[in-house]
XYZ file of C-alpha atoms in Angstrom:
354
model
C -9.130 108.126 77.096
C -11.068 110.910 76.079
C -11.713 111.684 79.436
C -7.904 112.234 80.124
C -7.244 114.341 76.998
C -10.133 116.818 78.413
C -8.409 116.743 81.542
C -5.448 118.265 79.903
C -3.311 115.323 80.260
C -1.156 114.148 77.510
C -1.912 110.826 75.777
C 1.033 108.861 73.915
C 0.598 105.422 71.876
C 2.511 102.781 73.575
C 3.225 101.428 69.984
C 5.529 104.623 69.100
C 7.778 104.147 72.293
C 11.260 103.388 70.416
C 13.317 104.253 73.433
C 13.708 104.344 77.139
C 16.299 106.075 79.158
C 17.122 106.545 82.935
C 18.116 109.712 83.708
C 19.552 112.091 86.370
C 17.496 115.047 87.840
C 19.004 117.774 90.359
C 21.792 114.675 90.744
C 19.312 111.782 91.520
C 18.992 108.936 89.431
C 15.020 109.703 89.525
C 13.783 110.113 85.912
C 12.881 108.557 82.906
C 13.185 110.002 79.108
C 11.342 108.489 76.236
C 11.950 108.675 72.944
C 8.916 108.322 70.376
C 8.207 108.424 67.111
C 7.899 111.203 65.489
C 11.025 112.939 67.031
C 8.790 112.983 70.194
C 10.594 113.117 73.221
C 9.006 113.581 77.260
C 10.904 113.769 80.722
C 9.186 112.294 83.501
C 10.744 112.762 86.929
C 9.550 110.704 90.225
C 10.980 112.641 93.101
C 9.725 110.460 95.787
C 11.146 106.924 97.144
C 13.918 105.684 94.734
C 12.416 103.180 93.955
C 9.428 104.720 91.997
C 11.596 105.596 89.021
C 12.653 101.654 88.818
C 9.043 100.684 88.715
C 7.914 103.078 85.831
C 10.610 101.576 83.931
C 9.652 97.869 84.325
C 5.959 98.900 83.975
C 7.086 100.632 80.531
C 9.584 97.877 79.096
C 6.665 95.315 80.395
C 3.849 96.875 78.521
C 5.893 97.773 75.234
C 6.863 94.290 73.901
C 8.842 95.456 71.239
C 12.096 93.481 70.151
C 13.868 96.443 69.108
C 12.649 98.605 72.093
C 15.668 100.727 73.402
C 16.241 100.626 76.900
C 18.721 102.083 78.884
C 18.338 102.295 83.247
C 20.705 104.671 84.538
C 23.442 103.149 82.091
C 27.231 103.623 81.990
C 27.427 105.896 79.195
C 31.185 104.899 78.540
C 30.197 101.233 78.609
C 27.207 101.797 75.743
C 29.569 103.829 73.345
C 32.106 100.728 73.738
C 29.774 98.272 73.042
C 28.144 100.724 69.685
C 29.458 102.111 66.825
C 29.081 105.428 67.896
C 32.788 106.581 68.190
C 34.306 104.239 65.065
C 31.229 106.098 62.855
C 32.303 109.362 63.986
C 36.478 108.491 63.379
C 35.497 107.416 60.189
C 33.412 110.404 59.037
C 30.260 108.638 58.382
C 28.765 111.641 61.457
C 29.530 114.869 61.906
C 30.867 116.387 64.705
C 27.541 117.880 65.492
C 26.224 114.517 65.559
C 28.818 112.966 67.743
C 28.110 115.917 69.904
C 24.828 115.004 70.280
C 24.963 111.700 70.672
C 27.479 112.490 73.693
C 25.412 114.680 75.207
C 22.755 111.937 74.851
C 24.646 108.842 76.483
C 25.877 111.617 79.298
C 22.300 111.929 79.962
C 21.676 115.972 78.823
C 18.453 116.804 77.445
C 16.044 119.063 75.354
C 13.458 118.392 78.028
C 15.974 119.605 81.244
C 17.232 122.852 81.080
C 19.296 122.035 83.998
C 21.033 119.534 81.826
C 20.336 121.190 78.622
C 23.040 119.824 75.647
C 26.942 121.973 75.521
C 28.768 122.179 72.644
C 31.936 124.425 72.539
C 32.722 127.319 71.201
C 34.879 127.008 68.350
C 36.124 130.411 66.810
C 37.969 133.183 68.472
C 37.872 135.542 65.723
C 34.697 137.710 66.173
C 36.060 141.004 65.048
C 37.369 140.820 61.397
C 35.308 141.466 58.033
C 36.606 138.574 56.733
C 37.481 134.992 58.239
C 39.284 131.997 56.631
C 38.535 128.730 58.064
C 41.610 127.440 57.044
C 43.852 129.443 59.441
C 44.311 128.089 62.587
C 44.570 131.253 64.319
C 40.671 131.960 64.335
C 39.895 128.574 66.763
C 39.889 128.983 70.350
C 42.010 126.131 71.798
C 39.814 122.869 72.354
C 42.250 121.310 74.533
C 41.989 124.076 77.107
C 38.481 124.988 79.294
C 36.967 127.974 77.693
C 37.359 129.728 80.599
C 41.411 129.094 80.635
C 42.245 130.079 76.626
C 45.608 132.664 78.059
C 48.090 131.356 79.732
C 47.407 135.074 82.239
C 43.739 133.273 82.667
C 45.384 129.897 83.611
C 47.904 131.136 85.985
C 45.049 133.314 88.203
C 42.606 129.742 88.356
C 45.800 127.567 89.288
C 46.206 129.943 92.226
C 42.396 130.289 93.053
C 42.456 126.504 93.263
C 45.959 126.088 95.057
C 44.919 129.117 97.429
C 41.593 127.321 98.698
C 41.202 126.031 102.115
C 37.885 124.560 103.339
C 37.493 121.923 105.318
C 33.906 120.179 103.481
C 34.480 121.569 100.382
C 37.229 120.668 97.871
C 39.088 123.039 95.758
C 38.021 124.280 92.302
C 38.851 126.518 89.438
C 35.694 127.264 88.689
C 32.945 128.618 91.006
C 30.412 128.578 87.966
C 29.385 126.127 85.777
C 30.234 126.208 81.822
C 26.255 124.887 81.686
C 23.385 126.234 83.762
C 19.154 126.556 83.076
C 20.255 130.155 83.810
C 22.835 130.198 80.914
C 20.270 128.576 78.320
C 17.779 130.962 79.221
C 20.415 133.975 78.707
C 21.599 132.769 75.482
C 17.701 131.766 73.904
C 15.673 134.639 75.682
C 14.232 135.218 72.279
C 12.742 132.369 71.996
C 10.065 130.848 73.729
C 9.795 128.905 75.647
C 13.051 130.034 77.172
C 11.527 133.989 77.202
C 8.484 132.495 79.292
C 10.929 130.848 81.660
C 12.961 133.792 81.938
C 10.789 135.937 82.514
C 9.713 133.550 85.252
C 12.993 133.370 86.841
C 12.878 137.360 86.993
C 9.391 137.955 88.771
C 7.637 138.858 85.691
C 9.827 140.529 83.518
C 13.092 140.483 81.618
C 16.596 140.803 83.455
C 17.762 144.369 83.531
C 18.553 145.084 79.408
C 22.726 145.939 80.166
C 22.576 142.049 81.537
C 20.772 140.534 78.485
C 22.935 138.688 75.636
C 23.378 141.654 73.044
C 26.631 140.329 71.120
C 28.582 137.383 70.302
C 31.524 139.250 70.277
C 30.865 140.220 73.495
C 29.668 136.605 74.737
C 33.094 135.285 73.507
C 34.618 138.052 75.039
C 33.603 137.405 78.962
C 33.442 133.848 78.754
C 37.884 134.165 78.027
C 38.464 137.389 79.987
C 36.413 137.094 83.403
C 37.022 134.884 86.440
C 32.773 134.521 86.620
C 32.086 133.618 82.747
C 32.477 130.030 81.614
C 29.833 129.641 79.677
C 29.865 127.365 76.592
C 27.355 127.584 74.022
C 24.062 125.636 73.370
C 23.427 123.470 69.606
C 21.279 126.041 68.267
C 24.238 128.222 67.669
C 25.181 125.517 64.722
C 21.422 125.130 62.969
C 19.013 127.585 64.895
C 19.637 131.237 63.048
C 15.962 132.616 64.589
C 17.693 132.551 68.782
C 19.574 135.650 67.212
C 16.691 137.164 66.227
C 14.027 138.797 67.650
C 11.338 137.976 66.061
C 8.748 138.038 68.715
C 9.192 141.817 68.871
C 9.880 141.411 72.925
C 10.453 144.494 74.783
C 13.986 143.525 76.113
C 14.560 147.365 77.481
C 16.894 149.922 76.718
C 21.260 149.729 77.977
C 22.656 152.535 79.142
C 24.932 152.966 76.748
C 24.221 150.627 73.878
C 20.618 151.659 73.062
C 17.539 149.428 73.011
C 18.107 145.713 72.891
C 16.891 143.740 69.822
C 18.472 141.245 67.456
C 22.221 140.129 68.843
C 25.004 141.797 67.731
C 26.835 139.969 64.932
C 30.428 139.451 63.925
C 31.287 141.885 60.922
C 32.002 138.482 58.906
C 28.496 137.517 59.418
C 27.735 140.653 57.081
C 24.576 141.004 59.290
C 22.531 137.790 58.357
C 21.575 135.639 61.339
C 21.607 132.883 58.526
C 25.102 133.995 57.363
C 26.536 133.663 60.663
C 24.912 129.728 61.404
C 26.300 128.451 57.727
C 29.898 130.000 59.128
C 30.379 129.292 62.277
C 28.316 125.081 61.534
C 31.403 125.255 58.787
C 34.011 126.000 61.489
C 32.709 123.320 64.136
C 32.989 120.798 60.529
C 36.401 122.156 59.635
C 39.713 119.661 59.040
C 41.132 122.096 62.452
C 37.924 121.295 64.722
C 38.062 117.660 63.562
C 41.618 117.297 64.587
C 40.827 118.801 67.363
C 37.578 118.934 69.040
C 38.450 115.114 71.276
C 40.407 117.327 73.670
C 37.247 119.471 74.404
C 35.200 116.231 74.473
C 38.027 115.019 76.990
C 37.121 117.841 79.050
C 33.478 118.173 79.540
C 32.527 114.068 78.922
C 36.064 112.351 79.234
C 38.940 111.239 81.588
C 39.901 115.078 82.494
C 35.889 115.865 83.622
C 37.312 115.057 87.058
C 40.305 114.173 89.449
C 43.940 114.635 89.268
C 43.445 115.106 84.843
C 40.851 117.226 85.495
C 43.452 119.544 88.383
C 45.752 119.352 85.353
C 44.014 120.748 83.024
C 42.457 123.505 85.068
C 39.169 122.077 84.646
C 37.560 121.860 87.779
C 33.857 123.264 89.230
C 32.134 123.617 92.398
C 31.911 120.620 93.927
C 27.843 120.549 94.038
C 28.061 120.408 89.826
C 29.578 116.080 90.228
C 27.277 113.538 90.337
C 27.362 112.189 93.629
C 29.082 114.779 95.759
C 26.014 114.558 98.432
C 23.268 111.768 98.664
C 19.764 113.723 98.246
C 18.011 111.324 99.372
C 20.274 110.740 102.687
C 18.746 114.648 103.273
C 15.591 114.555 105.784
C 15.150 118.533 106.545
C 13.416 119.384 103.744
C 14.284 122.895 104.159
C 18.201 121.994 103.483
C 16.703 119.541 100.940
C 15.122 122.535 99.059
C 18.143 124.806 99.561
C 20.579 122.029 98.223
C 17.999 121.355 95.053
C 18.177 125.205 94.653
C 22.293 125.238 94.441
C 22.654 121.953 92.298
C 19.732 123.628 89.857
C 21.958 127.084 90.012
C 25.592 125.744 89.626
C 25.292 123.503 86.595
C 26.028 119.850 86.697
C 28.932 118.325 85.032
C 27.847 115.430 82.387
């Protein structure tokens, strides 16, 4: 054992395993997650034969005899939220909404440990420009039962004829040719952070994206995500408990804009009175509020529910890139591993859809 700690390699106690999960990687059913105590969580994918992944899991569930071991291969997440009290807890207020959010997010198979998956939770205020905001007027939500990325009715009327409009003959139409969820959109919104700043730095050959491309504002965020055709983005959970992504605090050199000076801590809303802190209690209040509660199952509908895909999903202008829907191509039906690498490449670029 000792031996394999000086080797580098991680050790874990098969006595804190509480939970095993199948789970999806670049749209194969090829990983495992596993929950220990502690909060501990690690992400294990086997990308060769299919098989491997089932075989890990019997190994694990074989050598952990523990009654009240959690275990979950490649589940229907619709059929384990029936069959828990997930959904009557939440109805009844004994969860928040950030904890039914998570809990979604959890049974849809998005993880901590895969930014390609990483969790989404939506955006739920509009109003980023006033001194003041009251919680209890409607007018400051965005509309949950609409994409972020179709809030105006001028918005919804260009993607209906984007989608109307396409011809292809192998790929179907789509509103959407991004994703409202990508590794590249986590690391945007938490470069200040590591280990996000690591990986983008990574993703940029060894330095930070040009400065006038960084994430400088949430007023400006908000802004592109409901005003461009190439925006979509929704947000990540540490806008509603993590002040210190706004901040930062690592003194990185993010560069200087052309017109907006050096880039440091993001731009806040004048409400937020300029505390990171300020702005978390605020906008965690909004996504809690008697209008998000009333509310917030048409997002879920969306992104998790019966409008994710199909003839709801055309309806409701919520449709992506084809490459973003679990099973759109078989992977493993790929033998040129040069196409194999290229089609990784786009699933791991465009997003994938819960």
């Amino acid at each position: 054992l000792e031996r394999i700690r000086a080797a580098g390699r991680k050790v874990w106690a098969m006595g804190g395993l509480k939970e095993v999960q199948g789970r999806r990687y670049l749209q194969r059913p090829s990983a495992l997650e596993l929950f220990l105590d502690g909060g501990r969580t690690a992400f294990f994918n086997f990308p060769g034969d299919r098989g491997d992944v089932g075989d890990a899991f019997k190994t694990l569930v074989r050598l952990r005899r523990r009654k009240n071991l959690r275990r979950h291969f490649l589940f229907d997440g619709g059929r384990e939220l029936a069959r828990g009290a997930l959904t009557d807890d939440w109805v009844n207020r004994r969860i928040t909404n950030l904890e039914y959010l998570m809990a979604l997010n959890t049974v849809a198979g998005r993880s901590y440990n895969d930014l390609t998956q990483y969790p989404v939770v939506p955006w739920v205020l509009a109003d980023y420009s006033s001194d003041s905001i009251d919680l209890s007027d409607p007018l400051v939500y965005r509309d949950l039962s609409r994409p972020i990325g179709a809030q105006t009715e001028e918005r919804r009327e260009k993607l209906r004829e984007r989608y109307d409009n396409f011809v292809d003959d192998t790929i179907p139409p789509f509103h959407y040719g991004t994703h409202y969820s990508t590794c590249g959109y986590v690391m945007w919104y938490l470069i200040r952070m590591e280990p996000f700043a690591a990986a983008g730095v990574n993703l940029q050959g060894g330095r930070f994206d040009c400065p006038d491309r960084l994430f400088w504002s949430v007023a400006d965020a908000y802004k592109n995500c409901t005003t461009t055709m190439n925006d979509v983005k929704e947000l990540t959970p540490e806008w509603y408990f993590c002040p210190e992504f706004l901040l930062n605090k690592n003194k990185f050199d993010l560069g200087e804009t052309q017109g907006r000076g050096r880039v440091d801590d993001v731009a806040l809303p004048p409400w937020a009175n300029g505390s990171a802190d300020e702005f978390i209690r605020v906008n965690r209040q909004a996504l809690e509020s008697e209008h998000v509660s009333a509310n917030i199952h048409h997002w879920i509908d969306l992104v998790f529910g019966f409008k994710q895909k199909g003839d709801a999903a055309a309806e409701a202008t919520n449709t992506y890139y084809f490459l973003t829907y679990e099973g759109a191509v078989d992977m493993d039906a790929i033998t040129d591993p040069v196409v194999k690498a290229s089609m990784e490449a786009q699933i791991a670029d465009y997003g994938q859809t819960p």
